Each structure stands twice: as C-alpha cells, then as structure tokens.
Amino acid sequence: MPRHAFILGGTGQIGRAVVSNLLAAGWAVSIASRQRHSPPAELTALGAKFVALDRERPGELARSLGDGADALIDVTAYSPAEGRQLLDVQSNVGALVVVSSSSVYRDTEGRTLDEAAQNGFPELPEPIAETQPTVAPGDATYSTRKVALEHLLLDKATIPVTVLRPPAIHGPGSIHPREWWFVKRILDGRQAIPLAYEGRSRFHTSSVLNIAELVRVALDRSSTRILNIADPVALSVAEVGSAIARHIGYAGRFVPVTSNTFPAKIGRTPWSVPRPFVLDNSAALALGFVPVTTYPEAVGAICDDLANVGASEGWQARFPILASYPYDLFDYSAEDAFFERPSSAFAV
C-alpha cells in the first residue's frame, strides 16, 4: 500500500511541484486547498485527490485528514497559529515538513532582510549555514513570525519535523514572479535595461522542483532538522537576466550601473542587493539530496508562463506581491532620463 501524503497549499507553485514529485515516487497524495472550484486537472489526472479545506475553521484539518497520513506537508504556514493546527493533528501523522524562509537569518549587528531598507543590508557569511543566528521569534515581521513557527514545531512536536528554508523561490504559476522585472521590459521593447550594482548582486534562488525533491528525500530519511534549500549555483543578476534573455531571444543590452545606495535608485531588480545572500546546501546534500535543475534550466518554463501576460495590463492583479512593492518596478521615465546622461556618468 503506498504511503499517503497530505499537502496543505497543494495548488500553489510549491505545492504543485511537491504533488507531482511525490506521485511520481509512488506516494498517494491528497491536496488540501481553500479553493472550492475544480482542482488543477493536471494533478488530478496524475492521481491526486483534492480536498477543499478552510484551515481556519476549528476541527477542519482533523476532519479532512480522516484516517491520517504518513506525511503532512505545509507550504502555507506563516505563523504559530498555523503551527498549532499542525500540532493538534500530529497524533494522526507520521512526519511533518514545513516550508519556512531563509529571510529569518540575521547578521552580527542584528540586521535582517525584512528591515534592510531602514537599517542597512545584512552582512552575512558566504555561504549561510543553518547554524547562522536568526531573528527573535515574535509578531513584528514576516521573518519573526516564521521563526516563531519554527520554534513552536521544533520544541513541541512529538513526531519528526523538517523545516525548509528556501531563498528567492521561482517556478511557473507564482504570484510573485521576480522574473517579470526582466520579462515585461523585454516584451515592452526596452532596448537597454539597467542593472544596479553593476549586475553583480547575488541573491540565491530556489526552484520549486528542487524544493519538491528535498521534500521527497527528507520524508525518506525522516528526522527533526532545519535544512536550507537553494539552487546549485547562486547566479548574479546579470546571469539571471542573460538566462531569461536567451530563452526569449532578447536582442537588447544590459547596462551595468554603479550603485552607491541601498536600495538602488536605477536598475533595482527584485534580486538587487549590495552584498551576497548565498545559502549553504551542504546539510541537504549530505542527506542525499541531488538538485534536479538549475536556474537557467528552470527559467524557460517561467518565461513561457509570463509571456501570456504581455498583452494584458492587469499584471498587478495577477501578481499581487510584486504589485505591493514600495516602489515603481517599471519606472521607464526614470530609466530614460538616466540613459540620457553621458555613459561616464552611469553611477547613482
């Protein structure tokens, strides 16, 4: 009889990848989601069972689990409230896998990603191991809530718990596709695209395919631990842009900009940082994880997914996280004014 995985958030970009990977590995998979309409046809065609679930309703998670599951995978837990829901049903579950975030790390001065615009970008080791100090648990920010969730599960769970800390997640179907910064400019015919920090910024990426593979490996070697999960290589922004440009067939040019401030004023991509943010994958690799893709290999599917948005002016509704950025992602007027300056002045 196949092992049974119950996935909370199984219709999102991470969840879909996890569902497909576990089904291919012989698991029986139940997908739990708030959606009340038809489940994704490509997943049900593979054999996934869909369960409509509002996890905020008391008792709903236990009811949906029924006879239980060998693994409960939560890709949508953001705070201790969701963690307590998992603890309430742990007697009916074999193991937990919960997606957290690498944004929880802090430097020796206490600087973090959440407050980098106010306090300065953190100066972290390269690469960052799971032993790096984190922010304190609390309600103040996204990262403090994630840490509070981690602490609750690691301290209170009586079954194996794997906490995953990915950096910039990418994959088709995202509501936060950072690649849109490049793709929209290319579709809009921008012949010159500025890159802050001379395009050298490295903010590690994490494919949903690699995350899904580590979920599978972690369940085969069940234990309690925290694992970073990132792509094999932390590309520079210029390399990210080049991978996207090659797939789309972009004939324009990238212009390196010397940036003297953080945040940068011109050429500020969603990966643009003044110092590297690179994760150490050693613990996952030692567990037996082998990356199944690289960023250049995976980004083509994302570009194809985003190309359909090009004819629409409604990208803000489709990508609400991008739309909530506190600055104009596509301030072409500022870029045009910048390019009118002499090339020797390409510094801001």
Coordinates of C-alpha atoms in Angstrom, one line a residue:
M1 CA 0.0 0.0 0.0
P2 CA 1.5 3.4 -1.0
R3 CA 2.4 6.0 1.6
H4 CA 0.0 8.8 1.9
A5 CA 1.0 12.5 1.8
F6 CA -1.4 15.3 2.8
I7 CA -0.4 18.6 1.4
L8 CA -1.6 22.0 2.7
G9 CA -1.4 24.6 -0.1
G10 CA -1.1 21.9 -2.8
T11 CA -2.4 24.1 -5.6
G12 CA 0.3 26.8 -5.3
Q13 CA 3.6 26.9 -7.1
I14 CA 5.5 24.9 -4.5
G15 CA 2.6 22.6 -3.7
R16 CA 2.1 21.6 -7.3
A17 CA 5.7 20.6 -7.7
V18 CA 5.6 18.6 -4.4
V19 CA 2.4 16.8 -5.5
S20 CA 3.9 15.9 -8.9
N21 CA 7.2 14.7 -7.4
L22 CA 5.6 12.5 -4.7
L23 CA 3.1 11.0 -7.1
A24 CA 6.0 10.1 -9.4
A25 CA 7.7 8.5 -6.4
G26 CA 4.7 6.2 -5.7
W27 CA 3.0 8.2 -3.0
A28 CA -0.7 8.6 -2.7
V29 CA -1.4 12.3 -2.4
S30 CA -4.2 14.4 -1.0
I31 CA -4.2 18.1 -1.9
A32 CA -5.9 20.5 0.6
S33 CA -6.7 24.0 -0.5
R34 CA -9.2 26.8 0.2
Q35 CA -10.3 26.6 -3.5
R36 CA -13.9 25.4 -3.9
H37 CA -13.9 25.2 -7.6
S38 CA -12.4 22.4 -9.8
P39 CA -8.9 21.2 -8.7
P40 CA -6.0 21.5 -11.2
A41 CA -6.7 19.0 -13.9
E42 CA -3.0 18.1 -14.4
L43 CA -2.7 17.0 -10.8
T44 CA -6.0 15.0 -10.6
A45 CA -5.0 13.3 -13.9
L46 CA -1.9 12.1 -12.2
G47 CA -4.0 10.6 -9.4
A48 CA -4.0 13.3 -6.7
K49 CA -7.1 13.5 -4.5
F50 CA -8.4 17.1 -3.9
V51 CA -9.8 18.2 -0.5
A52 CA -11.5 21.6 -0.1
L53 CA -10.3 22.9 3.3
D54 CA -10.5 26.1 5.2
R55 CA -7.9 25.5 7.8
E56 CA -9.1 28.5 9.9
R57 CA -12.3 26.6 10.8
P58 CA -11.8 24.6 14.1
G59 CA -11.6 20.9 13.5
E60 CA -11.5 21.2 9.7
L61 CA -7.9 19.9 9.4
A62 CA -8.6 16.9 11.6
R63 CA -11.8 16.1 9.7
S64 CA -10.0 16.3 6.3
L65 CA -7.2 14.1 7.5
G66 CA -9.6 11.3 8.3
D67 CA -7.6 8.2 9.0
G68 CA -4.4 10.2 8.9
A69 CA -1.4 10.4 6.7
D70 CA 2.2 9.2 6.7
A71 CA 3.3 12.8 6.0
L72 CA 1.7 16.2 6.4
I73 CA 3.4 18.9 4.2
D74 CA 2.6 22.5 4.8
V75 CA 3.7 25.1 2.3
T76 CA 1.4 27.9 3.6
A77 CA 2.2 28.1 7.3
Y78 CA 3.3 31.7 8.2
S79 CA 2.9 31.9 12.0
P80 CA 2.5 30.0 15.2
A81 CA -1.3 29.9 14.6
E82 CA -0.8 27.5 11.7
G83 CA 1.9 25.6 13.7
R84 CA -0.6 24.9 16.5
Q85 CA -3.0 23.5 13.9
L86 CA -0.3 21.0 12.9
L87 CA 0.4 20.1 16.5
D88 CA -3.3 19.4 17.1
V89 CA -3.3 16.6 14.5
Q90 CA 0.3 15.2 14.9
S91 CA -1.0 12.1 16.6
N92 CA -2.5 11.1 13.3
V93 CA 0.5 11.9 11.2
G94 CA 3.9 10.2 10.6
A95 CA 6.0 13.2 9.9
L96 CA 5.8 17.0 9.2
V97 CA 7.5 19.0 6.5
V98 CA 7.0 22.8 6.8
V99 CA 8.3 25.5 4.4
S100 CA 9.8 28.4 6.3
S101 CA 12.2 31.1 4.8
S102 CA 15.9 32.0 4.6
S103 CA 14.8 35.5 5.4
V104 CA 15.0 34.5 9.1
Y105 CA 18.8 34.9 9.2
R106 CA 20.4 38.0 10.8
D107 CA 24.0 39.3 10.9
T108 CA 26.1 40.0 14.0
E109 CA 24.7 43.6 14.1
G110 CA 21.1 42.2 14.1
R111 CA 20.4 43.4 10.6
T112 CA 17.8 41.4 8.6
L113 CA 16.2 41.3 5.1
D114 CA 12.9 42.5 6.5
E115 CA 14.3 45.8 7.7
A116 CA 17.2 46.2 5.3
A117 CA 15.8 49.4 3.7
Q118 CA 15.7 51.0 7.1
N119 CA 18.7 49.5 8.9
G120 CA 21.1 48.6 6.0
F121 CA 21.6 45.3 4.2
P122 CA 22.8 42.5 6.5
E123 CA 26.5 41.4 6.2
L124 CA 26.2 37.6 6.3
P125 CA 28.8 34.9 5.8
E126 CA 29.0 33.3 2.3
P127 CA 27.5 30.8 2.3
I128 CA 25.0 30.9 5.1
A129 CA 24.6 27.7 7.1
E130 CA 21.6 26.7 9.1
T131 CA 23.6 27.5 12.3
Q132 CA 23.6 31.2 11.4
P133 CA 21.7 33.2 14.1
T134 CA 18.1 34.2 13.3
V135 CA 15.8 37.0 14.3
A136 CA 14.0 36.6 17.5
P137 CA 10.5 35.0 17.4
G138 CA 7.6 37.4 17.5
D139 CA 4.8 39.1 15.6
A140 CA 6.7 42.1 14.3
T141 CA 7.6 40.9 10.8
Y142 CA 7.2 38.1 8.3
S143 CA 10.6 36.6 9.4
T144 CA 9.9 36.9 13.2
R145 CA 6.6 35.0 12.6
K146 CA 8.4 32.3 10.6
V147 CA 10.9 31.9 13.4
A148 CA 8.1 31.7 16.0
L149 CA 6.5 29.0 13.9
E150 CA 9.8 27.1 13.6
H151 CA 10.4 27.2 17.4
L152 CA 6.9 26.0 18.2
L153 CA 7.2 23.0 15.9
L154 CA 10.7 22.0 16.9
D155 CA 10.0 22.4 20.6
K156 CA 6.6 20.8 20.8
A157 CA 6.2 18.2 18.0
T158 CA 6.5 14.6 19.1
I159 CA 6.9 13.4 15.5
P160 CA 9.8 14.1 13.1
V161 CA 9.7 17.7 11.7
T162 CA 11.7 19.0 8.7
V163 CA 11.8 22.8 8.4
L164 CA 12.9 24.0 4.9
R165 CA 14.5 27.5 4.4
P166 CA 14.4 28.5 0.8
P167 CA 15.6 31.9 -0.6
A168 CA 14.0 33.5 -3.7
I169 CA 11.6 30.8 -4.8
H170 CA 10.8 30.5 -8.5
G171 CA 8.5 28.4 -10.7
P172 CA 5.5 28.6 -13.0
G173 CA 2.3 29.8 -11.5
S174 CA 3.8 32.1 -9.0
I175 CA 2.0 35.2 -7.7
H176 CA 5.5 36.7 -7.0
P177 CA 7.4 36.0 -10.2
R178 CA 10.6 38.1 -9.8
E179 CA 11.4 37.3 -13.5
W180 CA 8.6 39.6 -14.5
W181 CA 11.0 42.5 -13.9
F182 CA 13.0 41.4 -16.9
V183 CA 10.3 39.8 -19.0
K184 CA 8.0 42.8 -19.0
R185 CA 10.9 45.1 -20.1
I186 CA 11.7 42.7 -22.9
L187 CA 8.1 42.4 -24.0
D188 CA 7.8 46.2 -23.8
G189 CA 10.7 46.6 -26.3
R190 CA 13.1 48.2 -23.9
Q191 CA 16.4 48.1 -25.8
A192 CA 18.6 48.9 -22.8
I193 CA 18.0 47.5 -19.3
P194 CA 20.0 49.0 -16.4
L195 CA 21.3 46.7 -13.7
A196 CA 22.1 48.1 -10.2
Y197 CA 25.3 47.2 -8.5
E198 CA 26.8 46.5 -12.0
G199 CA 24.6 43.4 -12.2
R200 CA 26.9 41.6 -9.8
S201 CA 24.3 41.1 -7.0
R202 CA 23.8 37.5 -6.0
F203 CA 20.6 36.7 -4.1
H204 CA 20.3 32.9 -4.1
T205 CA 17.3 31.4 -6.0
S206 CA 15.4 28.2 -5.2
S207 CA 13.4 26.2 -7.8
V208 CA 10.2 24.7 -6.7
L209 CA 11.5 21.5 -8.4
N210 CA 14.5 21.4 -6.1
I211 CA 12.3 22.1 -3.1
A212 CA 10.0 19.3 -4.1
E213 CA 12.9 16.9 -4.4
L214 CA 14.2 17.7 -1.0
V215 CA 10.7 17.1 0.5
R216 CA 10.8 13.6 -1.0
V217 CA 14.3 12.9 0.3
A218 CA 13.5 14.3 3.7
L219 CA 10.5 12.0 4.0
D220 CA 12.5 9.0 3.0
R221 CA 15.0 9.9 5.8
S222 CA 12.6 11.1 8.4
S223 CA 14.1 13.1 11.3
T224 CA 13.9 16.5 13.0
R225 CA 16.1 19.2 11.4
I226 CA 16.3 22.5 9.6
L227 CA 17.5 22.5 6.0
N228 CA 18.5 25.2 3.6
I229 CA 17.3 24.6 0.1
A230 CA 18.6 26.6 -2.9
D231 CA 19.7 26.1 -6.5
P232 CA 23.1 24.6 -7.1
V233 CA 24.7 28.0 -8.0
A234 CA 23.9 31.5 -6.8
L235 CA 23.8 33.4 -10.1
S236 CA 24.5 37.1 -10.4
V237 CA 21.6 39.4 -11.5
A238 CA 23.4 39.7 -14.9
E239 CA 23.5 36.0 -15.2
V240 CA 19.8 35.7 -14.3
G241 CA 18.9 38.3 -16.9
S242 CA 21.1 36.6 -19.5
A243 CA 19.3 33.3 -18.9
I244 CA 15.9 35.0 -19.4
A245 CA 17.1 36.9 -22.4
R246 CA 18.4 33.7 -24.1
H247 CA 15.1 32.0 -23.7
I248 CA 13.1 34.9 -25.0
G249 CA 15.5 35.9 -27.7
Y250 CA 16.2 39.4 -26.4
A251 CA 18.4 41.4 -28.7
G252 CA 18.9 44.4 -26.5
R253 CA 21.6 45.1 -23.9
F254 CA 22.1 45.2 -20.2
V255 CA 23.8 48.3 -18.8
P256 CA 25.8 47.9 -15.5
V257 CA 25.1 50.8 -13.1
T258 CA 27.4 51.6 -10.2
S259 CA 25.0 52.0 -7.3
N260 CA 26.1 54.0 -4.2
T261 CA 23.0 53.5 -2.1
F262 CA 20.7 50.7 -0.9
P263 CA 18.1 50.4 -2.1
A264 CA 19.5 51.3 -5.5
K265 CA 17.8 54.1 -7.5
I266 CA 18.1 52.8 -11.0
G267 CA 18.1 49.2 -12.2
R268 CA 16.7 47.8 -8.9
T269 CA 15.7 44.2 -9.7
P270 CA 14.0 42.1 -7.1
W271 CA 17.4 40.4 -6.6
S272 CA 19.5 43.6 -6.4
V273 CA 21.5 43.6 -3.1
P274 CA 24.8 45.3 -2.2
R275 CA 26.2 42.1 -0.6
P276 CA 25.7 38.4 -1.4
F277 CA 22.9 36.4 0.1
V278 CA 24.0 32.9 -0.6
L279 CA 22.9 29.7 1.2
D280 CA 24.9 26.6 2.1
N281 CA 23.2 23.5 0.8
S282 CA 25.7 21.1 2.5
A283 CA 23.2 19.6 5.0
A284 CA 20.7 18.8 2.3
L285 CA 23.4 17.3 0.1
A286 CA 24.7 15.2 3.0
L287 CA 21.1 13.8 3.5
G288 CA 21.2 12.5 -0.1
F289 CA 19.5 15.4 -1.9
V290 CA 20.6 15.9 -5.5
P291 CA 19.4 19.0 -7.3
V292 CA 17.2 18.2 -10.2
T293 CA 17.5 21.5 -12.0
T294 CA 19.5 24.8 -12.3
Y295 CA 18.2 28.3 -12.6
P296 CA 18.9 28.5 -16.4
E297 CA 17.3 25.2 -17.0
A298 CA 14.1 26.0 -15.0
V299 CA 13.6 29.7 -16.0
G300 CA 12.3 28.8 -19.5
A301 CA 9.0 27.4 -18.2
I302 CA 8.6 30.6 -16.1
C303 CA 9.2 32.8 -19.1
D304 CA 6.7 30.9 -21.2
D305 CA 4.2 31.3 -18.4
L306 CA 4.8 35.0 -18.1
A307 CA 4.7 35.7 -21.9
N308 CA 1.0 35.3 -21.9
V309 CA 0.7 38.3 -19.5
G310 CA 2.4 40.6 -22.0
A311 CA -0.8 41.6 -23.8
S312 CA -2.6 42.3 -20.6
E313 CA -2.4 45.5 -18.5
G314 CA -3.7 43.6 -15.4
W315 CA -0.4 42.1 -14.2
Q316 CA -0.9 43.9 -10.8
A317 CA -4.0 41.7 -10.0
R318 CA -2.2 38.5 -11.1
F319 CA 1.0 39.3 -9.2
P320 CA -0.2 41.0 -6.0
I321 CA 3.1 40.6 -4.2
L322 CA 5.0 42.3 -6.9
A323 CA 2.4 45.0 -7.1
S324 CA 2.8 45.6 -3.4
Y325 CA 6.5 46.6 -3.7
P326 CA 7.0 50.0 -2.2
Y327 CA 8.4 51.5 -5.4
D328 CA 7.6 51.5 -9.1
L329 CA 9.1 48.4 -10.7
F330 CA 8.7 49.8 -14.2
D331 CA 9.6 53.5 -13.9
Y332 CA 10.7 53.8 -17.5
S333 CA 10.7 57.6 -17.3
A334 CA 13.5 57.5 -14.7
E335 CA 15.4 54.9 -16.8
D336 CA 15.1 57.1 -19.9
A337 CA 16.3 60.1 -18.1
F338 CA 19.2 58.1 -16.7
F339 CA 20.3 56.9 -20.2
E340 CA 20.3 60.5 -21.5
R341 CA 23.3 61.1 -19.2
P342 CA 26.8 60.6 -20.6
S343 CA 27.9 57.0 -20.3
S344 CA 30.7 58.0 -18.0
A345 CA 28.0 59.1 -15.5
F346 CA 26.4 55.7 -15.2
A347 CA 26.5 55.8 -11.5
V348 CA 23.8 56.7 -8.9

